[in-house]
Amino acid sequence: MRATPRTIALMMLIGLALGSGPTGPGAASAQPAPGPYPPPGAYPPAYPPPSGPYPPAPPQYPPPPQQNFTPGELVGAGQRFFGTVSRGLATVIETAVSQWGQPNGYVLGEEAGGAFFGGLRFGEGMLYTKNAGDLKVYWQGPTIGWDIGGEGARTMMLVYNLPATEAIYQRFAGIDGSAYFVGGFGMTALTANDVVLVPIRSGVGFRLGANVGYLKFTPVSTWNPF
């Protein structure tokens, strides 16, 4: 049978209808075309950076100045003052530092005294500190005990817990059992209002009584030891 143009057109319409349906045989699933990726910065970051400049670093301050004297500084000052390099002086200073720590002041001076089972002591010198200035001082005091003879000697006194230079002007009483002797140097300890004073004397010999009693410090010289 000869197909007419009308028959051919009808068959083409039926074929198109069957091939374009979603459930038609051989129909392929439509896939969306991949689109371009978004450019960088299109989405905000999960953790946005802080706005404004960063806070400045805390200022760096220099360490506070050292207020105490080290054993090396004390030994050097003592050796220059006594005019001799003595192992006994270093041992006495190390003993004082091990017991009371590093002093924040020391006195260098000369004194004279005499006694016959009781006597007097007079001296003068200079108080040295690291950052509170220096101060001229005088001291007087009685000595008691087994004490015979007279002497004039140089004296180095270590000062502990001194709140101010003027706090040296008071009466210091002896601490029992604090006498110490080695290599021609003697050391005792006195205290007043939490301030500890450790006199170190050369050539004390057997004058143990010279280290028992008290010392009174004054801004001017006086003959009154009381």
CSV table of C-alpha atoms in Angstrom, one decimal:
chain,number,residue,atom,x,y,z
A,1,MET,CA,0.0,0.0,0.0
A,2,ARG,CA,1.3,3.4,-0.9
A,3,ALA,CA,1.7,5.8,1.9
A,4,THR,CA,0.1,9.1,1.4
A,5,PRO,CA,1.6,12.3,2.7
A,6,ARG,CA,-1.1,12.5,5.2
A,7,THR,CA,-0.3,9.1,6.6
A,8,ILE,CA,3.4,10.0,6.9
A,9,ALA,CA,2.7,13.2,8.7
A,10,LEU,CA,0.4,11.4,11.1
A,11,MET,CA,3.1,8.8,11.9
A,12,MET,CA,5.7,11.5,12.5
A,13,LEU,CA,3.4,13.2,15.0
A,14,ILE,CA,2.7,10.0,16.8
A,15,GLY,CA,6.5,9.2,17.0
A,16,LEU,CA,7.3,12.7,18.4
A,17,ALA,CA,4.6,12.4,21.0
A,18,LEU,CA,5.9,9.0,22.2
A,19,GLY,CA,9.6,10.0,22.2
A,20,SER,CA,9.4,13.2,24.2
A,21,GLY,CA,7.2,12.0,27.1
A,22,PRO,CA,8.8,11.5,30.5
A,23,THR,CA,7.7,7.9,30.7
A,24,GLY,CA,8.4,6.9,27.2
A,25,PRO,CA,10.7,4.0,26.4
A,26,GLY,CA,14.2,5.0,26.1
A,27,ALA,CA,13.6,8.4,27.7
A,28,ALA,CA,16.8,9.8,29.3
A,29,SER,CA,16.7,11.6,32.6
A,30,ALA,CA,17.4,15.3,32.2
A,31,GLN,CA,20.6,16.4,34.1
A,32,PRO,CA,21.1,20.1,34.9
A,33,ALA,CA,24.1,21.6,33.3
A,34,PRO,CA,26.8,22.4,35.8
A,35,GLY,CA,27.0,26.1,36.3
A,36,PRO,CA,30.2,28.1,37.1
A,37,TYR,CA,31.6,28.1,40.7
A,38,PRO,CA,31.1,31.3,42.7
A,39,PRO,CA,34.1,33.7,42.7
A,40,PRO,CA,36.3,34.0,45.8
A,41,GLY,CA,34.8,36.2,48.5
A,42,ALA,CA,31.2,35.6,47.4
A,43,TYR,CA,30.4,34.1,50.8
A,44,PRO,CA,31.5,35.6,54.2
A,45,PRO,CA,34.1,33.6,56.1
A,46,ALA,CA,33.0,31.5,59.0
A,47,TYR,CA,35.1,33.5,61.5
A,48,PRO,CA,35.5,37.1,60.3
A,49,PRO,CA,38.8,38.8,61.4
A,50,PRO,CA,38.4,41.4,64.1
A,51,SER,CA,37.8,44.9,62.9
A,52,GLY,CA,40.2,47.7,63.7
A,53,PRO,CA,43.9,47.6,64.8
A,54,TYR,CA,45.2,45.0,67.2
A,55,PRO,CA,45.7,46.2,70.8
A,56,PRO,CA,49.3,47.3,71.5
A,57,ALA,CA,51.6,45.1,73.4
A,58,PRO,CA,52.0,45.9,77.1
A,59,PRO,CA,54.9,48.2,77.8
A,60,GLN,CA,58.1,46.6,79.0
A,61,TYR,CA,59.4,48.2,82.2
A,62,PRO,CA,63.0,47.7,83.3
A,63,PRO,CA,63.5,45.5,86.4
A,64,PRO,CA,63.5,47.4,89.7
A,65,PRO,CA,66.9,48.5,90.9
A,66,GLN,CA,68.7,46.1,93.3
A,67,GLN,CA,68.3,47.4,96.9
A,68,ASN,CA,70.4,44.8,98.7
A,69,PHE,CA,74.2,44.3,98.7
A,70,THR,CA,75.5,40.9,97.6
A,71,PRO,CA,78.2,39.1,99.5
A,72,GLY,CA,80.7,39.9,96.8
A,73,GLU,CA,80.0,43.7,97.1
A,74,LEU,CA,80.3,43.5,100.9
A,75,VAL,CA,83.6,41.6,100.8
A,76,GLY,CA,85.0,44.1,98.3
A,77,ALA,CA,84.0,47.1,100.4
A,78,GLY,CA,85.3,45.5,103.5
A,79,GLN,CA,88.6,44.6,102.0
A,80,ARG,CA,89.1,48.1,100.7
A,81,PHE,CA,88.1,49.6,104.1
A,82,PHE,CA,90.2,47.3,106.3
A,83,GLY,CA,93.1,47.5,103.9
A,84,THR,CA,93.7,43.7,103.8
A,85,VAL,CA,92.5,40.7,101.8
A,86,SER,CA,91.3,38.4,104.6
A,87,ARG,CA,89.6,35.1,104.3
A,88,GLY,CA,88.4,35.6,107.8
A,89,LEU,CA,86.4,38.7,106.7
A,90,ALA,CA,84.8,36.9,103.8
A,91,THR,CA,83.8,34.0,106.1
A,92,VAL,CA,82.3,36.3,108.7
A,93,ILE,CA,80.3,38.2,106.0
A,94,GLU,CA,79.1,34.9,104.4
A,95,THR,CA,78.0,33.7,107.9
A,96,ALA,CA,76.0,36.9,108.4
A,97,VAL,CA,74.4,36.6,105.0
A,98,SER,CA,73.5,32.9,105.5
A,99,GLN,CA,71.7,33.8,108.8
A,100,TRP,CA,70.0,37.2,108.0
A,101,GLY,CA,70.2,37.5,104.2
A,102,GLN,CA,71.5,40.3,102.1
A,103,PRO,CA,71.6,43.7,103.9
A,104,ASN,CA,70.2,46.9,102.3
A,105,GLY,CA,72.8,49.0,104.0
A,106,TYR,CA,76.1,49.0,105.7
A,107,VAL,CA,78.2,51.3,107.9
A,108,LEU,CA,81.9,51.9,107.6
A,109,GLY,CA,83.6,53.8,110.5
A,110,GLU,CA,86.0,53.9,113.3
A,111,GLU,CA,85.4,53.6,117.0
A,112,ALA,CA,87.3,53.6,120.3
A,113,GLY,CA,86.5,52.0,123.6
A,114,GLY,CA,87.8,51.0,126.9
A,115,ALA,CA,86.6,49.0,129.8
A,116,PHE,CA,87.4,47.3,133.1
A,117,PHE,CA,84.5,44.8,133.6
A,118,GLY,CA,82.3,47.4,132.0
A,119,GLY,CA,83.1,50.2,129.7
A,120,LEU,CA,82.0,52.6,126.9
A,121,ARG,CA,82.3,52.6,123.1
A,122,PHE,CA,82.2,55.6,120.8
A,123,GLY,CA,82.3,55.7,117.0
A,124,GLU,CA,81.5,57.5,113.9
A,125,GLY,CA,81.1,56.6,110.3
A,126,MET,CA,79.0,56.7,107.1
A,127,LEU,CA,75.9,54.7,106.3
A,128,TYR,CA,75.8,53.5,102.7
A,129,THR,CA,72.7,52.4,100.7
A,130,LYS,CA,72.1,51.7,97.1
A,131,ASN,CA,69.1,54.0,96.3
A,132,ALA,CA,68.3,55.9,99.5
A,133,GLY,CA,71.5,58.0,99.7
A,134,ASP,CA,74.3,58.0,102.3
A,135,LEU,CA,74.2,59.4,105.9
A,136,LYS,CA,76.7,60.4,108.5
A,137,VAL,CA,76.2,58.6,111.8
A,138,TYR,CA,77.6,58.5,115.3
A,139,TRP,CA,77.2,55.8,117.9
A,140,GLN,CA,77.8,55.3,121.6
A,141,GLY,CA,77.1,52.5,124.0
A,142,PRO,CA,78.1,50.7,127.2
A,143,THR,CA,79.7,47.3,127.2
A,144,ILE,CA,79.2,44.8,130.0
A,145,GLY,CA,80.7,41.5,130.9
A,146,TRP,CA,84.2,40.2,131.1
A,147,ASP,CA,85.8,43.1,129.3
A,148,ILE,CA,89.3,44.5,130.1
A,149,GLY,CA,91.4,46.8,128.0
A,150,GLY,CA,91.1,49.5,125.4
A,151,GLU,CA,91.1,49.6,121.7
A,152,GLY,CA,90.6,51.7,118.6
A,153,ALA,CA,89.5,49.8,115.5
A,154,ARG,CA,87.7,50.1,112.2
A,155,THR,CA,84.2,48.7,112.1
A,156,MET,CA,81.9,47.5,109.4
A,157,MET,CA,78.2,47.1,110.3
A,158,LEU,CA,75.7,45.3,108.1
A,159,VAL,CA,72.2,46.7,108.3
A,160,TYR,CA,69.1,44.7,107.6
A,161,ASN,CA,65.4,45.7,107.0
A,162,LEU,CA,66.2,49.4,107.2
A,163,PRO,CA,63.0,51.2,106.0
A,164,ALA,CA,64.8,54.6,105.7
A,165,THR,CA,68.2,56.0,106.4
A,166,GLU,CA,67.0,58.0,109.4
A,167,ALA,CA,65.7,54.8,111.0
A,168,ILE,CA,69.3,54.1,112.0
A,169,TYR,CA,68.9,56.7,114.7
A,170,GLN,CA,67.8,54.5,117.6
A,171,ARG,CA,69.1,52.2,120.3
A,172,PHE,CA,70.1,48.7,119.3
A,173,ALA,CA,70.2,45.9,121.9
A,174,GLY,CA,72.4,42.9,121.6
A,175,ILE,CA,71.1,39.5,120.6
A,176,ASP,CA,72.2,36.7,122.9
A,177,GLY,CA,74.3,34.0,121.4
A,178,SER,CA,75.2,35.9,118.3
A,179,ALA,CA,78.9,36.3,118.8
A,180,TYR,CA,81.1,34.8,116.1
A,181,PHE,CA,84.9,35.0,115.7
A,182,VAL,CA,87.1,33.8,112.8
A,183,GLY,CA,90.5,34.9,111.3
A,184,GLY,CA,90.9,38.0,113.5
A,185,PHE,CA,87.4,39.3,112.8
A,186,GLY,CA,84.4,39.2,115.2
A,187,MET,CA,80.7,39.6,114.6
A,188,THR,CA,77.7,40.1,116.8
A,189,ALA,CA,74.1,41.1,116.2
A,190,LEU,CA,71.9,43.8,117.6
A,191,THR,CA,68.3,44.6,116.8
A,192,ALA,CA,65.6,47.3,117.2
A,193,ASN,CA,62.1,47.5,115.7
A,194,ASP,CA,62.8,44.7,113.2
A,195,VAL,CA,66.1,46.3,112.0
A,196,VAL,CA,69.1,44.1,112.5
A,197,LEU,CA,72.6,45.5,112.9
A,198,VAL,CA,75.6,43.2,112.6
A,199,PRO,CA,78.9,44.9,113.6
A,200,ILE,CA,82.1,43.3,112.2
A,201,ARG,CA,85.3,44.3,114.0
A,202,SER,CA,88.9,43.5,113.3
A,203,GLY,CA,91.4,42.6,116.0
A,204,VAL,CA,88.8,42.0,118.7
A,205,GLY,CA,91.0,39.5,120.5
A,206,PHE,CA,89.5,38.3,123.7
A,207,ARG,CA,87.4,41.4,124.3
A,208,LEU,CA,84.1,39.5,124.1
A,209,GLY,CA,82.5,42.0,126.4
A,210,ALA,CA,83.0,44.7,123.8
A,211,ASN,CA,80.3,42.9,121.8
A,212,VAL,CA,77.7,42.7,124.5
A,213,GLY,CA,75.4,45.6,125.4
A,214,TYR,CA,73.8,48.1,123.1
A,215,LEU,CA,74.6,50.9,120.6
A,216,LYS,CA,72.8,54.2,120.3
A,217,PHE,CA,73.0,55.9,116.9
A,218,THR,CA,72.7,59.7,116.8
A,219,PRO,CA,73.0,62.4,114.0
A,220,VAL,CA,75.6,64.4,116.0
A,221,SER,CA,78.4,63.4,118.3
A,222,THR,CA,77.7,63.1,122.0
A,223,TRP,CA,79.5,61.8,125.1
A,224,ASN,CA,76.3,60.5,126.6
A,225,PRO,CA,76.1,56.7,125.8
A,226,PHE,CA,72.7,56.4,127.4
